[in-house]
Amino acid sequence: MPTDKVPDIVVGRLPLYLRTLNYLIEEGYEIVSSHELGRRLGISPAQIRKDLSHFGEFGKQGAGYDVKYLSSQLKHILHVEGVWPVALVGCGALGHALANYNGFVTKGFEITLIFDNDPAKIGQVVAGKVIHDVADMPRLICEHGIRIAIVAVPSSAAQATVDVLVRCQVRAILNYAPINISVPPGVQVQNIDPAVHLQRMTYYL
Amino acid sequence: MPTDKVPDIVVGRLPLYLRTLNYLIEEGYEIVSSHELGRRLGISPAQIRKDLSHFGEFGKQGAGYDVKYLSSQLKHILHVEGVWPVALVGCGALGHALANYNGFVTKGFEITLIFDNDPAKIGQVVAGKVIHDVADMPRLICEHGIRIAIVAVPSSAAQATVDVLVRCQVRAILNYAPINISVPPGVQVQNIDPAVHLQRMTYYL
DNA sequence: TAGATTGTTAATCGATTAACAATC
DNA sequence: TAGATTGTTAATCGATTAACAATC
C-alpha cells in the first residue's frame, strides 16, 4: 500500500536498513529475511516489514528479500541513486575531517564546495578542494545548484550561516554546531552534537 | 511524581533542554517559561512540562522556571555535575578533531586517554595527550576507571574495539564507525553517522 | 507438497496534546 | 486580587507488535 504519508520515524530507519543491506552485499548474501535484518539492527522483523510496506512489496513469501534489489529500491526511495554535491561551511578541525572523509561518495554525497571566513585559510586546498570565502557562498552555491550543506562553524556563527544557506536554496542542513538553529518550513535539519549524545548515556551510569 | 521509569525518548530530550538553558544563562535570562523554552527547541510547552514532571517539580506557577536552578537539576539528573574522563579510540582525522574539541569540558566530559594502533602515531602528542597503543587499552582504561569511550576507528575494527571496551568495564560508547555494533545489556551505545543523517533528509528533496 | 516468510490487519502499547485545577 | 504558568489528568494520537492468510 504505497505512499500514504510516511511517518518521519520510518524514514529515519531506512538509511539504517540500507547501510546494513550494503554490508550484507559485501558479505556475499543474496537473500535476507526480515528476521535476520532485524537481528542485525536490533529491530523487530515485524517493524521492518511494516516500514517497507509503506513503499511497496519488495520481498518474496517463503524466501525473504533479494539484498541487491532491496538496496537499490531503498536508494531510489531515499533519492541517493546518484551523488549529491554538498557544501561544507567551516573548515576547522572537524571540517577538515569531514572534507577528508571517504565514506560519503558510496552513500550518495560528495563535498564539492568548502567555505571558511578565515583569510589565512581561504585559497588553501583541502582534500583537493580550494577553500572559498564565505562571502562567495551565495554565488557559488547557486552556480553549483547545491541543495545540501554541512555546517561546521562555531555556534556563534551557525544561525547566520544557516540563514544564508536557506536563501541560497539549500534545503537540507547537517548541523554540527551545538545549538538549535531555526529554519523555515520545508528545510530539513539534522543535528550532530557529541555532548548531547554522551549526556543521554550518562543518565544510565 | 518522580521516578516511575522514565522513557528513553524523554531522557533523550533532557540534554537538549540543558543545552538551551545554558544558552539562556549566557543571555542573562533568570526565568524561563515552558512556552519560551519550547519555542526555542521546537517542542510543545506541554511536552516539556510533562517530561520534567517525571523527575520532580522544578517550576513556580505563574512564573516559570529558574534557569540556573533547572540547569543544575538537569545536570544532576543526567549525572554531568562533574567531569567524566573519556577514552578516545582511533586518532585519525576525526579522532584529532574530537581530541581538540573544546566543547566537551563544560558539558561534563574530558578526553583523558587516546589510543591508536598505528605505530607511527603511538607516542605522538595530540591535544596535550600522548597517543597510546590500543594493546594497552585494558590496563590503562582500568587504571583510570574509565566508563565512557568514543570509538573513531574504521568500521572493520569497530566491533572488536567495542568488545575490548566492554570487557574493560566501559558502559557508554559513542560510536562514529558507520556500522551497527552489538553490546551486552546494560551497555549504552549512541551512533553518529553523517551519511545516515544526510540520507534521512534526501528523502524529502 | 511442506516449510518458510511475506504483507497486512487488528490489538496493544506508548507518547503527545489539551485542558484545567492549583497556586505563585 | 488578577494574571500567568505550572503540574497533572484524561483524551487523543501514533507507533509497535502479534498473528495469520496468502503464497513463494
PDB file of C-alpha atoms in Angstrom, chain A residues 5 10 18 25 46 62 75 81 92 154 157 164 175 182:
ATOM      1  CA  LYS A   5       2.239   9.745   4.058  1.00  0.00           C
ATOM      2  CA  VAL A  10      10.037   5.331   9.449  1.00  0.00           C
ATOM      3  CA  LEU A  18      20.242   0.473   3.546  1.00  0.00           C
ATOM      4  CA  ILE A  25      26.112  -7.454  -0.117  1.00  0.00           C
ATOM      5  CA  ALA A  46       7.503  -7.035  12.100  1.00  0.00           C
ATOM      6  CA  GLY A  62       8.779 -18.039   1.893  1.00  0.00           C
ATOM      7  CA  LYS A  75      18.415   4.073  -2.685  1.00  0.00           C
ATOM      8  CA  GLU A  81      20.859   6.705  -6.559  1.00  0.00           C
ATOM      9  CA  GLY A  92      38.345  23.872  11.256  1.00  0.00           C
ATOM     10  CA  PRO A 154      31.227  27.901  15.720  1.00  0.00           C
ATOM     11  CA  ALA A 157      28.041  31.857  13.551  1.00  0.00           C
ATOM     12  CA  VAL A 164      22.460  32.458   4.119  1.00  0.00           C
ATOM     13  CA  ASN A 175      24.385  20.951  11.644  1.00  0.00           C
ATOM     14  CA  SER A 182      15.733  27.682  13.157  1.00  0.00           C
TER      15      SER A 182
END
